[in-house]
Amino acid sequence: MSIAATGKRSFGAFLWDYLTTVDHKKIAHLYLAGGGLFFIFGGLEALVIRMQLIKPENDFVSAGFYNEMITMHGTTMIFLAGMPILIGLMNAAMPLQIGARDVAFPFLNALSFWLFLFGGLLLHVSFLTGGAPDAGWTSYASLAMQSPGHGVDYYILGLQIAGAGTLMGGINFIATIVTMRAPGMTYMRMPLFTWATFITSVLILFAFPPLTINLFLLLFDRMFGTAFFNVALGGNTIIYQHIFWIFGHPEVYILILPLFGIFSDIFATFSRKRLFGYTAMVFATMLIAFLGFMVWAHHMFTVGLGPVANSIFAVGTMAIAVPTGIKIFNWLLTMWGGQVTINSAMLWALGFIPTFTIGGMTGVMLGSNVADYQYHDTYFVVAHFHYVIVGGTIFGIFCGLHYWWPKMFGRILHEGMGKFSFWVFFIGFHLTFFIQHFLGLMGMPRRYWVFLHDQGLELGNFISTIGAFLMGVGSIVFIINIIYTAAKGEKAAADPWDGRTLEWSVSSPPPYYNFEQLPLVRGLDPLWIEKMEGDGKIPPGEPLDDVHMPNGSFIPFLMGLGFFVAGIGFIYQVDHSLWYIALYGGMAFSIGCMVVRSLKDDYGYYIPKEELQKALEGEAK
């Protein structure tokens, strides 16, 4: 490894470190960077959509390109921005919160990231090769079957590769939480964010296989002439909707539940109180996850399922409001009587409560199968969905980033810029989407390229577009904050927020082995217990000894690259047989990497206890 004169690593050494890392903390950085890149792409696509709708009968973009924009915006934000950033936060915080040194399968963790990244890049290559997907983010078979070119094929292969990485990540997190909790860390002592990570991972485990199957069937229909969804050959396009939403509705909770965990930890920390109703919060999270699989057909009230099926799914949909309401009241009661600190992280959390409440209220309105005939496929649905996903997921992501940034990078984000970013984004968000409820009730359909003069829609769409640009400004200020903090930011102490959970008991950023000795957990909020009853130090749960750590590996990157090449070959093999070289070559390369990984004995390495002893003595000083 080359060393610069300043004592810092060269860029090449830095890059190689991240290309080969299996450290959960560095993989968290990679997820945040990759998800942040795609968040910028998705935001730009959203601004193109709003520019097109700023005035009646606008010709800013063509109808075909507009369809590509609405497809790629939704797909990018849900699959390539929201979920990866959340998985990044899970990687950063969850192992530390349970007192583990890493995740259960570090190699698999790295492979998960590279599959996500190469799947996302494959999807976006479509812009450069003749046209992006244009059948909507759901890619309903009735539209996808008719879509010319290879845009939908990129959608299918890109999501298959990225989805495989997400599924691996979910399995990994489940194994980590079940098997690697520190001594004394029982299930009912885990922080709410760890609980949310666990339950979200279970949702991923059961929700992603239906998506995988659905995309394979659509691929077979498009490329090989099968008849799963082709009505002319006896297929059924409604089956695609059923399978998609069996995945798609739990996906909403995959995006939301981790943020419920983040907000729970943050309200407790910045209210200096134990979370109100901890046990009820845990079981409410489980109930939301369970009910999330029971209500997929509320997306399909207008397809003709019949009054009995519609009524059952309507009742199930409304039932989800009960455990969600429990959570909101428990957050309010956590703050009630507490010593509340208002900072950037807390602002995002406070802004979430009324915003998500509006989203939940309009969700119950849409859950009424009778009223849904009026709301369906109008901008009312667009407004509701964004109040839940942006007002929940994106608010929560910004909240979590402000909260854990000191732990991840050793610097505290600038408070002034953080608060400015929040207020601009918050005001812009409500300007953008609140008025869309009324546009929908006035009859404006979703996904339409233009609207006409004299329909009363001009002012609402203009305000909505202005709000979207304010959200863009808020996001840009946040990026500036990151750059400023990296250069001149305040260095963070181990526990800058006076935290309650284990991640705040180690240095900021943590050492690569996390803990010299696994901590002994004596109750819920273990760090707070030691502050109240002891010397503020977490007692060790094991004697000091050599610590085993995994070696880094370049194989996950190479496997992701191989699948990327194979995906390109699969898309174009229908055009020319030479593309079989890319298809079979990429697959053979990735399988060869698997064989190398399987046959090569990699025992990792040990950190001698003398090095750990020196670290402990340094902390004591």
Coordinates of C-alpha atoms in Angstrom, one line a residue:
M1 CA 0.0 0.0 0.0
S2 CA 1.4 3.4 -1.0
I3 CA 1.6 6.1 1.7
A4 CA 1.4 9.8 0.8
A5 CA 3.8 12.2 2.3
T6 CA 1.1 13.6 4.6
G7 CA 0.6 10.2 6.1
K8 CA -2.7 9.7 4.3
R9 CA -3.4 6.9 1.9
S10 CA -3.2 7.5 -1.8
F11 CA -6.4 7.6 -3.8
G12 CA -5.5 4.2 -5.4
A13 CA -5.1 2.6 -2.0
F14 CA -8.4 4.2 -0.8
L15 CA -10.3 3.0 -3.9
W16 CA -8.9 -0.5 -3.5
D17 CA -9.9 -0.6 0.1
Y18 CA -13.5 0.1 -0.7
L19 CA -13.5 -2.2 -3.8
T20 CA -12.4 -5.1 -1.6
T21 CA -13.9 -4.3 1.8
V22 CA -16.2 -6.7 3.7
D23 CA -16.4 -4.4 6.8
H24 CA -20.1 -3.6 7.4
K25 CA -19.2 0.1 8.2
K26 CA -17.5 0.7 4.9
I27 CA -20.2 -1.2 3.0
A28 CA -22.6 1.2 4.7
H29 CA -20.6 4.1 3.2
L30 CA -20.8 2.4 -0.3
Y31 CA -24.6 2.0 0.1
L32 CA -25.0 5.6 1.1
A33 CA -22.9 6.8 -1.9
G34 CA -24.6 4.5 -4.4
G35 CA -28.1 5.2 -3.1
G36 CA -27.3 9.0 -3.0
L37 CA -26.2 8.9 -6.6
F38 CA -29.4 7.3 -7.7
F39 CA -31.4 9.7 -5.5
I40 CA -29.9 12.5 -7.5
F41 CA -30.9 10.7 -10.7
G42 CA -34.4 10.2 -9.5
G43 CA -34.7 13.8 -8.3
L44 CA -33.7 15.1 -11.7
E45 CA -36.3 12.8 -13.4
A46 CA -38.9 14.2 -11.0
L47 CA -38.0 17.8 -12.0
V48 CA -38.4 16.9 -15.6
I49 CA -41.9 15.6 -14.9
R50 CA -42.8 18.7 -13.0
M51 CA -41.4 21.0 -15.7
Q52 CA -43.5 19.3 -18.3
L53 CA -46.6 19.9 -16.1
I54 CA -45.9 23.5 -15.1
K55 CA -48.4 24.8 -17.7
P56 CA -51.2 23.4 -20.0
E57 CA -50.3 21.7 -23.2
N58 CA -46.6 22.0 -22.6
D59 CA -44.1 20.6 -25.1
F60 CA -41.0 20.6 -22.8
V61 CA -40.5 16.9 -23.5
S62 CA -42.1 14.4 -25.8
A63 CA -44.8 12.0 -24.7
G64 CA -42.5 9.0 -25.1
F65 CA -39.7 10.6 -23.1
Y66 CA -42.2 11.6 -20.4
N67 CA -43.3 8.0 -20.0
E68 CA -39.6 7.0 -19.6
M69 CA -39.2 9.7 -16.9
I70 CA -42.2 8.6 -14.8
T71 CA -41.1 5.0 -15.1
M72 CA -37.5 5.7 -14.2
H73 CA -38.3 8.2 -11.4
G74 CA -40.5 5.7 -9.5
T75 CA -38.2 2.7 -10.2
T76 CA -35.1 4.6 -9.2
M77 CA -36.4 6.2 -6.1
I78 CA -38.0 3.0 -4.7
F79 CA -35.5 0.3 -5.7
L80 CA -32.2 2.2 -6.2
A81 CA -32.4 5.1 -3.8
G82 CA -34.7 4.6 -0.8
M83 CA -34.0 0.9 -0.1
P84 CA -30.2 1.1 -0.6
I85 CA -29.8 4.1 1.7
L86 CA -31.9 2.4 4.3
I87 CA -29.7 -0.8 4.0
G88 CA -26.7 1.5 4.4
L89 CA -28.1 2.9 7.7
M90 CA -28.8 -0.7 8.8
N91 CA -25.3 -1.7 8.0
A92 CA -23.9 1.3 9.8
A93 CA -25.9 1.0 13.1
M94 CA -27.5 -2.4 13.6
P95 CA -24.3 -4.5 14.3
L96 CA -23.1 -1.8 16.7
Q97 CA -26.5 -1.7 18.4
I98 CA -26.5 -5.4 19.2
G99 CA -22.9 -5.5 20.2
A100 CA -21.5 -7.4 17.2
R101 CA -18.2 -7.1 15.5
D102 CA -19.7 -7.5 12.0
V103 CA -22.6 -9.1 10.2
A104 CA -23.0 -12.8 10.0
F105 CA -21.7 -13.1 6.5
P106 CA -19.3 -10.3 5.6
F107 CA -18.5 -11.6 2.1
L108 CA -22.2 -11.9 1.3
N109 CA -22.7 -8.4 2.6
A110 CA -20.2 -7.0 0.0
L111 CA -21.8 -9.1 -2.7
S112 CA -25.2 -7.7 -1.9
F113 CA -23.9 -4.2 -2.4
W114 CA -22.2 -4.9 -5.7
L115 CA -25.2 -6.7 -7.1
F116 CA -27.4 -3.7 -6.2
L117 CA -24.9 -1.2 -7.8
F118 CA -24.4 -3.2 -11.0
G119 CA -28.2 -3.8 -11.3
G120 CA -28.9 -0.1 -10.9
L121 CA -26.2 0.8 -13.5
L122 CA -27.6 -1.8 -15.9
L123 CA -31.1 -0.2 -15.6
H124 CA -29.6 3.3 -16.3
V125 CA -27.6 2.1 -19.3
S126 CA -30.9 1.9 -21.1
F127 CA -30.8 5.7 -21.5
L128 CA -27.7 5.4 -23.7
T129 CA -28.9 2.5 -25.8
G130 CA -32.1 3.6 -27.4
G131 CA -34.6 4.2 -24.7
A132 CA -35.4 3.6 -21.0
P133 CA -38.3 1.6 -19.7
D134 CA -41.6 3.3 -20.4
A135 CA -44.3 1.1 -18.9
G136 CA -44.5 2.7 -15.5
W137 CA -42.6 1.8 -12.3
T138 CA -45.0 -1.2 -11.9
S139 CA -44.4 -2.2 -15.5
Y140 CA -47.9 -3.8 -15.8
A141 CA -47.8 -6.6 -18.4
S142 CA -50.6 -5.0 -20.5
L143 CA -48.2 -2.1 -21.1
A144 CA -44.8 -3.9 -20.9
M145 CA -45.8 -6.5 -23.4
Q146 CA -46.5 -3.8 -26.0
S147 CA -43.4 -1.7 -25.2
P148 CA -41.1 -1.6 -28.2
G149 CA -37.3 -1.7 -27.9
H150 CA -35.4 -3.1 -25.0
G151 CA -36.3 -0.6 -22.3
V152 CA -38.5 -3.1 -20.4
D153 CA -35.9 -5.8 -20.8
Y154 CA -33.4 -3.5 -19.0
Y155 CA -36.0 -3.0 -16.3
I156 CA -36.4 -6.7 -15.8
L157 CA -32.7 -7.7 -15.8
G158 CA -31.6 -4.6 -13.7
L159 CA -34.2 -5.3 -11.0
Q160 CA -33.4 -9.0 -11.0
I161 CA -29.7 -8.4 -10.3
A162 CA -30.3 -5.6 -7.8
G163 CA -33.2 -7.6 -6.1
A164 CA -30.9 -10.6 -5.6
G165 CA -28.5 -8.4 -3.7
T166 CA -31.4 -7.0 -1.5
L167 CA -32.6 -10.6 -0.8
M168 CA -29.1 -11.6 0.3
G169 CA -28.9 -8.5 2.5
G170 CA -32.2 -9.4 4.2
I171 CA -31.0 -13.0 4.9
N172 CA -27.7 -11.7 6.3
F173 CA -29.4 -9.2 8.7
I174 CA -31.8 -11.9 10.0
A175 CA -28.8 -14.3 10.7
T176 CA -26.9 -11.5 12.3
I177 CA -29.6 -10.5 14.7
V178 CA -30.5 -14.1 15.6
T179 CA -27.0 -15.3 16.2
M180 CA -24.7 -12.4 17.0
R181 CA -26.3 -10.4 19.8
A182 CA -24.0 -9.5 22.7
P183 CA -24.3 -11.3 26.1
G184 CA -27.4 -10.1 27.8
M185 CA -28.9 -8.6 24.6
T186 CA -32.3 -10.4 24.6
Y187 CA -34.8 -9.8 21.9
M188 CA -36.8 -7.5 24.2
R189 CA -33.7 -5.4 25.0
M190 CA -32.9 -4.6 21.3
P191 CA -33.3 -1.0 20.2
L192 CA -36.4 -0.3 18.0
F193 CA -34.2 0.3 15.0
T194 CA -32.7 -3.2 15.3
W195 CA -36.2 -4.6 15.7
A196 CA -37.3 -2.7 12.6
T197 CA -34.2 -4.0 10.7
F198 CA -35.1 -7.6 11.7
I199 CA -38.8 -7.3 10.7
T200 CA -38.0 -5.5 7.5
S201 CA -35.5 -8.3 6.6
V202 CA -38.3 -10.9 7.1
L203 CA -40.5 -8.8 4.8
I204 CA -37.7 -8.8 2.2
L205 CA -37.3 -12.6 2.6
F206 CA -41.0 -13.2 1.7
A207 CA -41.8 -10.3 -0.6
F208 CA -38.9 -10.4 -3.1
P209 CA -39.5 -13.9 -4.4
P210 CA -42.9 -13.0 -5.9
L211 CA -41.3 -10.0 -7.7
T212 CA -38.5 -12.3 -9.0
I213 CA -41.0 -14.8 -10.3
N214 CA -43.2 -12.1 -11.9
L215 CA -40.3 -10.5 -13.7
F216 CA -39.1 -13.9 -15.0
L217 CA -42.6 -14.7 -16.4
L218 CA -42.7 -11.3 -18.1
L219 CA -39.3 -11.8 -19.5
F220 CA -40.3 -15.2 -20.9
D221 CA -43.4 -13.6 -22.5
R222 CA -41.4 -10.8 -24.1
M223 CA -38.4 -12.8 -25.3
F224 CA -39.6 -16.4 -25.8
G225 CA -43.2 -16.1 -26.8
T226 CA -44.8 -17.8 -23.7
A227 CA -48.4 -16.9 -22.7
F228 CA -48.4 -16.2 -19.0
F229 CA -49.8 -12.7 -19.5
N230 CA -50.6 -12.6 -23.2
V231 CA -54.4 -12.5 -23.4
A232 CA -54.4 -13.3 -27.1
L233 CA -52.8 -16.7 -26.3
G234 CA -54.9 -17.4 -23.2
G235 CA -52.9 -15.6 -20.6
N236 CA -54.1 -13.2 -17.9
T237 CA -52.7 -9.8 -17.3
I238 CA -54.5 -9.4 -14.0
I239 CA -52.4 -12.2 -12.6
Y240 CA -49.3 -9.9 -13.1
Q241 CA -51.0 -7.3 -11.0
H242 CA -51.8 -9.8 -8.2
I243 CA -48.2 -11.1 -8.1
F244 CA -46.7 -7.6 -8.3
W245 CA -48.7 -6.2 -5.5
I246 CA -48.1 -9.3 -3.3
F247 CA -44.6 -7.9 -3.5
G248 CA -45.5 -4.2 -3.9
H249 CA -47.5 -3.6 -0.8
P250 CA -45.0 -5.2 1.7
E251 CA -42.4 -3.1 -0.2
V252 CA -44.1 0.0 1.1
Y253 CA -43.4 -1.3 4.6
I254 CA -39.9 -2.4 3.7
L255 CA -39.4 1.3 3.0
I256 CA -41.3 2.6 6.1
L257 CA -40.6 0.3 9.0
P258 CA -36.8 1.0 9.3
L259 CA -37.7 4.7 9.6
F260 CA -40.2 3.9 12.4
G261 CA -37.2 2.4 14.2
I262 CA -35.0 5.4 13.5
F263 CA -37.7 7.8 14.8
S264 CA -38.2 5.7 17.9
D265 CA -34.5 5.8 18.8
I266 CA -34.3 9.5 18.1
F267 CA -37.3 10.6 20.0
A268 CA -36.0 8.7 23.1
T269 CA -32.5 10.1 22.7
F270 CA -33.5 13.8 22.2
S271 CA -36.3 13.6 24.9
R272 CA -33.9 12.0 27.4
K273 CA -36.6 9.5 28.2
R274 CA -37.1 5.8 27.6
L275 CA -39.3 5.1 24.6
F276 CA -42.9 5.1 25.8
G277 CA -44.6 1.7 25.3
Y278 CA -41.6 -0.2 24.1
T279 CA -43.3 -3.6 24.1
A280 CA -46.4 -2.2 22.3
M281 CA -44.1 -0.6 19.7
V282 CA -42.4 -4.0 19.0
F283 CA -45.7 -5.8 18.5
A284 CA -47.2 -3.0 16.5
T285 CA -44.2 -3.3 14.1
M286 CA -44.9 -7.0 13.8
L287 CA -48.6 -6.5 13.2
I288 CA -47.9 -3.9 10.5
A289 CA -45.6 -6.3 8.8
F290 CA -48.2 -9.1 9.0
L291 CA -51.1 -7.0 7.8
G292 CA -48.9 -5.7 5.0
F293 CA -49.1 -9.1 3.3
M294 CA -52.9 -9.2 3.7
V295 CA -54.0 -6.1 1.7
W296 CA -52.3 -6.2 -1.7
A297 CA -55.6 -6.1 -3.6
H298 CA -56.5 -2.6 -2.4
H299 CA -54.4 -1.5 -5.4
M300 CA -56.9 -3.4 -7.6
F301 CA -60.4 -2.4 -6.4
T302 CA -61.3 -1.4 -10.0
V303 CA -60.3 -4.6 -11.8
G304 CA -63.6 -6.4 -11.0
L305 CA -62.7 -8.7 -8.1
G306 CA -66.3 -8.4 -6.8
P307 CA -67.8 -6.8 -3.7
V308 CA -66.8 -9.6 -1.2
A309 CA -63.1 -9.5 -2.0
N310 CA -63.1 -5.7 -2.2
S311 CA -64.7 -5.5 1.2
I312 CA -62.3 -7.9 2.8
F313 CA -59.3 -6.0 1.5
A314 CA -60.8 -2.7 2.5
V315 CA -61.3 -3.8 6.1
G316 CA -57.7 -5.2 6.2
T317 CA -56.4 -1.9 4.8
M318 CA -58.1 0.2 7.4
A319 CA -56.9 -2.2 10.2
I320 CA -53.3 -1.2 9.5
A321 CA -54.1 2.3 10.7
V322 CA -54.4 0.9 14.3
P323 CA -50.8 -0.3 14.9
T324 CA -49.6 2.8 13.0
G325 CA -51.6 5.0 15.3
I326 CA -50.2 3.2 18.4
K327 CA -46.7 4.2 17.1
I328 CA -47.6 7.9 16.6
F329 CA -49.2 8.2 20.0
N330 CA -46.2 6.5 21.7
W331 CA -43.8 8.9 20.0
L332 CA -45.8 11.9 21.3
L333 CA -46.0 10.4 24.8
T334 CA -42.2 9.8 24.7
M335 CA -41.7 13.5 24.2
W336 CA -44.4 14.5 26.7
G337 CA -42.6 15.7 29.8
G338 CA -39.2 15.0 28.4
Q339 CA -36.2 17.4 28.0
V340 CA -36.7 17.8 24.3
T341 CA -33.7 19.0 22.2
I342 CA -34.5 20.5 18.8
N343 CA -31.7 20.0 16.3
S344 CA -31.6 19.0 12.6
A345 CA -32.3 15.3 13.3
M346 CA -35.2 16.1 15.6
L347 CA -36.7 18.5 13.1
W348 CA -36.9 15.8 10.5
A349 CA -38.5 13.5 13.1
L350 CA -41.0 16.1 14.2
G351 CA -41.9 17.1 10.6
F352 CA -42.6 13.4 9.9
I353 CA -45.4 13.1 12.4
P354 CA -48.0 15.4 10.8
T355 CA -46.8 14.6 7.3
F356 CA -47.2 10.8 7.7
T357 CA -50.5 11.3 9.6
I358 CA -51.9 13.0 6.5
G359 CA -50.5 10.2 4.3
G360 CA -52.1 7.6 6.6
M361 CA -55.5 9.5 6.6
T362 CA -55.6 9.6 2.8
G363 CA -54.6 5.9 2.8
V364 CA -57.7 5.0 4.8
M365 CA -59.7 7.1 2.3
L366 CA -58.2 5.1 -0.6
G367 CA -58.8 1.9 1.4
S368 CA -62.6 2.5 1.1
N369 CA -63.3 0.4 -1.9
V370 CA -66.4 2.4 -2.8
A371 CA -64.6 5.8 -2.7
D372 CA -61.6 4.4 -4.5
Y373 CA -63.5 4.3 -7.7
Q374 CA -63.4 8.1 -7.6
Y375 CA -59.8 8.4 -6.4
H376 CA -58.2 5.6 -8.5
D377 CA -55.5 6.6 -11.0
T378 CA -55.9 10.3 -10.2
Y379 CA -53.4 12.7 -8.7
F380 CA -55.0 12.0 -5.3
V381 CA -53.1 8.6 -5.3
V382 CA -49.9 10.4 -6.4
A383 CA -50.3 12.8 -3.4
H384 CA -51.0 10.0 -0.9
F385 CA -48.1 7.8 -2.1
H386 CA -45.6 10.6 -1.8
Y387 CA -46.9 11.7 1.6
V388 CA -46.1 8.2 2.8
I389 CA -42.9 7.5 0.9
V390 CA -41.3 11.0 0.9
G391 CA -42.9 12.2 4.1
G392 CA -41.9 8.9 5.7
T393 CA -38.9 7.3 4.0
I394 CA -37.1 10.4 2.8
F395 CA -37.7 12.4 5.9
G396 CA -36.5 9.4 7.9
I397 CA -33.4 9.0 5.8
F398 CA -32.4 12.7 6.3
C399 CA -33.2 12.2 10.0
G400 CA -31.0 9.1 10.3
L401 CA -28.2 10.6 8.4
H402 CA -28.0 13.7 10.7
Y403 CA -28.2 11.4 13.7
W404 CA -25.6 8.7 12.7
W405 CA -23.3 10.9 10.6
P406 CA -21.0 11.6 13.6
K407 CA -20.8 7.9 14.3
M408 CA -20.1 6.9 10.7
F409 CA -17.7 9.6 9.7
G410 CA -16.5 11.2 12.9
R411 CA -17.9 14.7 12.0
I412 CA -21.1 16.5 13.0
L413 CA -23.1 17.9 10.2
H414 CA -23.5 21.7 10.3
E415 CA -26.6 22.6 12.3
G416 CA -27.4 25.9 10.5
M417 CA -27.3 24.3 7.0
G418 CA -29.1 21.2 8.4
K419 CA -32.0 23.3 9.7
F420 CA -32.2 25.5 6.5
S421 CA -32.2 22.3 4.4
F422 CA -35.1 20.9 6.5
W423 CA -37.3 24.0 6.2
V424 CA -36.8 24.5 2.5
F425 CA -37.4 20.8 1.8
F426 CA -40.4 20.6 4.2
I427 CA -42.1 23.7 2.7
G428 CA -41.4 22.5 -0.8
F429 CA -42.7 19.1 -0.1
H430 CA -46.1 20.3 1.1
L431 CA -46.4 22.8 -1.7
T432 CA -45.7 20.0 -4.2
F433 CA -48.0 17.3 -2.9
F434 CA -50.7 18.7 -0.7
I435 CA -52.3 20.5 -3.6
Q436 CA -52.2 17.3 -5.7
H437 CA -54.9 15.8 -3.5
F438 CA -57.2 18.5 -4.9
L439 CA -56.0 18.2 -8.5
G440 CA -56.9 14.5 -8.2
L441 CA -60.4 15.3 -6.8
M442 CA -60.8 17.7 -9.7
G443 CA -60.3 14.8 -12.1
M444 CA -56.6 15.1 -13.2
P445 CA -55.4 11.6 -14.1
R446 CA -52.0 10.4 -13.1
R447 CA -49.3 9.6 -15.7
Y448 CA -50.8 12.0 -18.3
W449 CA -48.3 13.9 -20.4
V450 CA -50.3 17.1 -20.7
F451 CA -53.4 18.7 -19.3
L452 CA -55.7 21.1 -21.2
H453 CA -56.5 24.8 -20.8
D454 CA -59.6 25.9 -18.9
Q455 CA -59.8 22.8 -16.7
G456 CA -58.9 24.7 -13.5
L457 CA -55.6 22.7 -13.2
E458 CA -53.1 25.5 -14.1
L459 CA -52.5 27.1 -10.6
G460 CA -52.3 23.8 -8.8
N461 CA -49.7 22.3 -11.2
F462 CA -47.7 25.6 -11.1
I463 CA -47.5 25.6 -7.3
S464 CA -46.6 21.9 -7.3
T465 CA -43.7 22.5 -9.7
I466 CA -42.4 25.4 -7.6
G467 CA -42.5 23.2 -4.5
A468 CA -40.5 20.4 -6.4
F469 CA -37.7 22.9 -7.1
L470 CA -37.7 23.9 -3.4
M471 CA -37.2 20.3 -2.5
G472 CA -34.3 20.2 -5.0
V473 CA -32.8 23.3 -3.3
G474 CA -33.1 21.6 0.1
S475 CA -31.3 18.5 -1.2
I476 CA -28.5 20.6 -2.7
V477 CA -28.0 22.4 0.6
F478 CA -27.7 19.0 2.3
I479 CA -25.0 17.9 -0.2
I480 CA -23.2 21.2 0.4
N481 CA -23.4 20.4 4.1
I482 CA -21.7 17.0 3.5
I483 CA -18.9 18.6 1.6
Y484 CA -18.4 21.4 4.1
T485 CA -18.5 19.0 7.0
A486 CA -15.8 16.8 5.4
A487 CA -13.5 19.8 5.0
K488 CA -14.2 21.9 8.1
G489 CA -16.8 20.0 10.2
E490 CA -16.7 19.7 14.0
K491 CA -15.0 16.5 15.1
A492 CA -17.4 14.2 16.9
A493 CA -17.0 12.7 20.3
A494 CA -17.9 9.1 20.9
D495 CA -21.3 10.1 22.3
P496 CA -22.2 13.6 20.9
W497 CA -26.0 13.2 21.5
D498 CA -25.8 11.7 25.0
G499 CA -27.2 8.5 23.5
R500 CA -28.8 5.5 25.1
T501 CA -27.8 2.6 22.9
L502 CA -24.5 0.6 22.3
E503 CA -23.3 2.3 19.2
W504 CA -22.6 5.5 21.2
S505 CA -20.3 3.6 23.6
V506 CA -17.5 3.2 21.0
S507 CA -15.4 5.9 19.3
S508 CA -16.6 8.0 16.3
P509 CA -16.0 6.5 13.8
P510 CA -15.7 3.0 15.4
P511 CA -12.6 0.9 15.2
Y512 CA -12.7 -1.7 12.4
Y513 CA -13.3 -4.5 15.0
N514 CA -16.1 -2.4 16.7
F515 CA -15.6 -3.7 20.3
E516 CA -12.3 -4.7 22.0
Q517 CA -14.5 -7.0 24.2
L518 CA -18.1 -7.8 23.5
P519 CA -20.3 -5.7 25.8
L520 CA -22.5 -7.0 28.6
V521 CA -26.0 -5.7 28.3
R522 CA -27.9 -5.2 31.5
G523 CA -31.2 -3.9 30.2
L524 CA -33.0 -1.8 27.6
D525 CA -31.0 1.3 26.7
P526 CA -27.8 -0.3 28.0
L527 CA -25.6 2.8 27.7
W528 CA -28.1 4.9 29.6
I529 CA -28.3 2.3 32.4
E530 CA -24.5 2.5 32.8
K531 CA -24.7 6.3 32.9
M532 CA -27.4 6.3 35.6
E533 CA -26.1 3.3 37.7
G534 CA -22.4 3.0 36.9
D535 CA -19.5 4.9 35.5
G536 CA -20.9 5.3 32.0
K537 CA -18.8 2.5 30.6
I538 CA -20.3 -0.7 29.2
P539 CA -18.9 -3.6 31.2
P540 CA -17.3 -6.4 29.1
G541 CA -19.2 -9.6 28.5
E542 CA -16.1 -11.7 27.7
P543 CA -12.4 -11.8 28.7
L544 CA -9.9 -10.0 26.6
D545 CA -8.7 -12.4 23.9
D546 CA -7.5 -12.5 20.2
V547 CA -10.3 -11.4 17.9
H548 CA -11.0 -13.1 14.6
M549 CA -11.7 -10.9 11.6
P550 CA -12.5 -11.7 7.9
N551 CA -10.1 -10.8 5.0
G552 CA -11.2 -8.4 2.3
S553 CA -12.1 -9.8 -1.1
F554 CA -12.2 -8.5 -4.7
I555 CA -14.5 -11.4 -5.7
P556 CA -17.9 -9.7 -4.9
F557 CA -17.0 -6.8 -7.2
L558 CA -16.0 -9.2 -10.0
M559 CA -19.2 -11.3 -9.6
G560 CA -21.3 -8.2 -9.8
L561 CA -19.5 -7.1 -13.0
G562 CA -19.9 -10.6 -14.5
F563 CA -23.7 -10.5 -13.9
F564 CA -23.8 -7.0 -15.4
V565 CA -22.1 -8.3 -18.6
A566 CA -24.4 -11.3 -18.7
G567 CA -27.5 -9.1 -18.3
I568 CA -26.4 -7.0 -21.4
G569 CA -25.9 -10.2 -23.3
F570 CA -29.3 -11.6 -22.3
I571 CA -31.1 -8.4 -23.4
Y572 CA -29.5 -8.4 -26.8
Q573 CA -29.2 -12.1 -27.6
V574 CA -32.6 -11.9 -29.4
D575 CA -31.0 -9.4 -31.9
H576 CA -27.8 -11.2 -32.8
S577 CA -26.3 -14.5 -31.8
L578 CA -22.9 -12.9 -31.0
W579 CA -24.4 -11.5 -27.9
Y580 CA -24.4 -15.0 -26.5
I581 CA -20.7 -14.5 -26.0
A582 CA -21.5 -11.7 -23.4
L583 CA -24.3 -13.8 -21.9
Y584 CA -22.4 -17.0 -21.4
G585 CA -19.1 -15.3 -20.8
G586 CA -20.5 -13.1 -18.0
M587 CA -22.3 -16.0 -16.4
A588 CA -19.2 -18.3 -16.7
F589 CA -17.0 -15.5 -15.2
S590 CA -19.4 -15.0 -12.2
I591 CA -19.8 -18.8 -11.6
G592 CA -16.0 -19.1 -11.8
C593 CA -15.7 -16.5 -9.1
M594 CA -18.1 -18.6 -7.0
V595 CA -16.0 -21.7 -7.5
V596 CA -12.8 -19.8 -6.5
R597 CA -14.5 -18.5 -3.4
S598 CA -15.8 -22.0 -2.6
L599 CA -12.5 -23.9 -3.1
K600 CA -10.1 -21.3 -1.6
D601 CA -9.6 -21.6 2.1
D602 CA -9.8 -18.1 3.6
Y603 CA -9.5 -18.3 7.3
G604 CA -9.3 -14.6 7.9
Y605 CA -6.9 -13.2 10.5
Y606 CA -6.6 -12.5 14.2
I607 CA -6.1 -9.2 16.0
P608 CA -3.8 -10.0 18.9
K609 CA -5.1 -9.2 22.4
E610 CA -2.1 -7.0 23.0
E611 CA -3.3 -4.5 20.3
L612 CA -6.8 -4.5 21.9
Q613 CA -5.2 -3.9 25.3
K614 CA -3.4 -0.9 24.0
A615 CA -6.7 0.4 22.6
L616 CA -8.5 -0.1 25.9
E617 CA -5.7 1.8 27.7
G618 CA -5.9 4.6 25.2
E619 CA -9.7 4.9 25.8
A620 CA -9.1 4.9 29.6
K621 CA -6.8 7.9 29.3

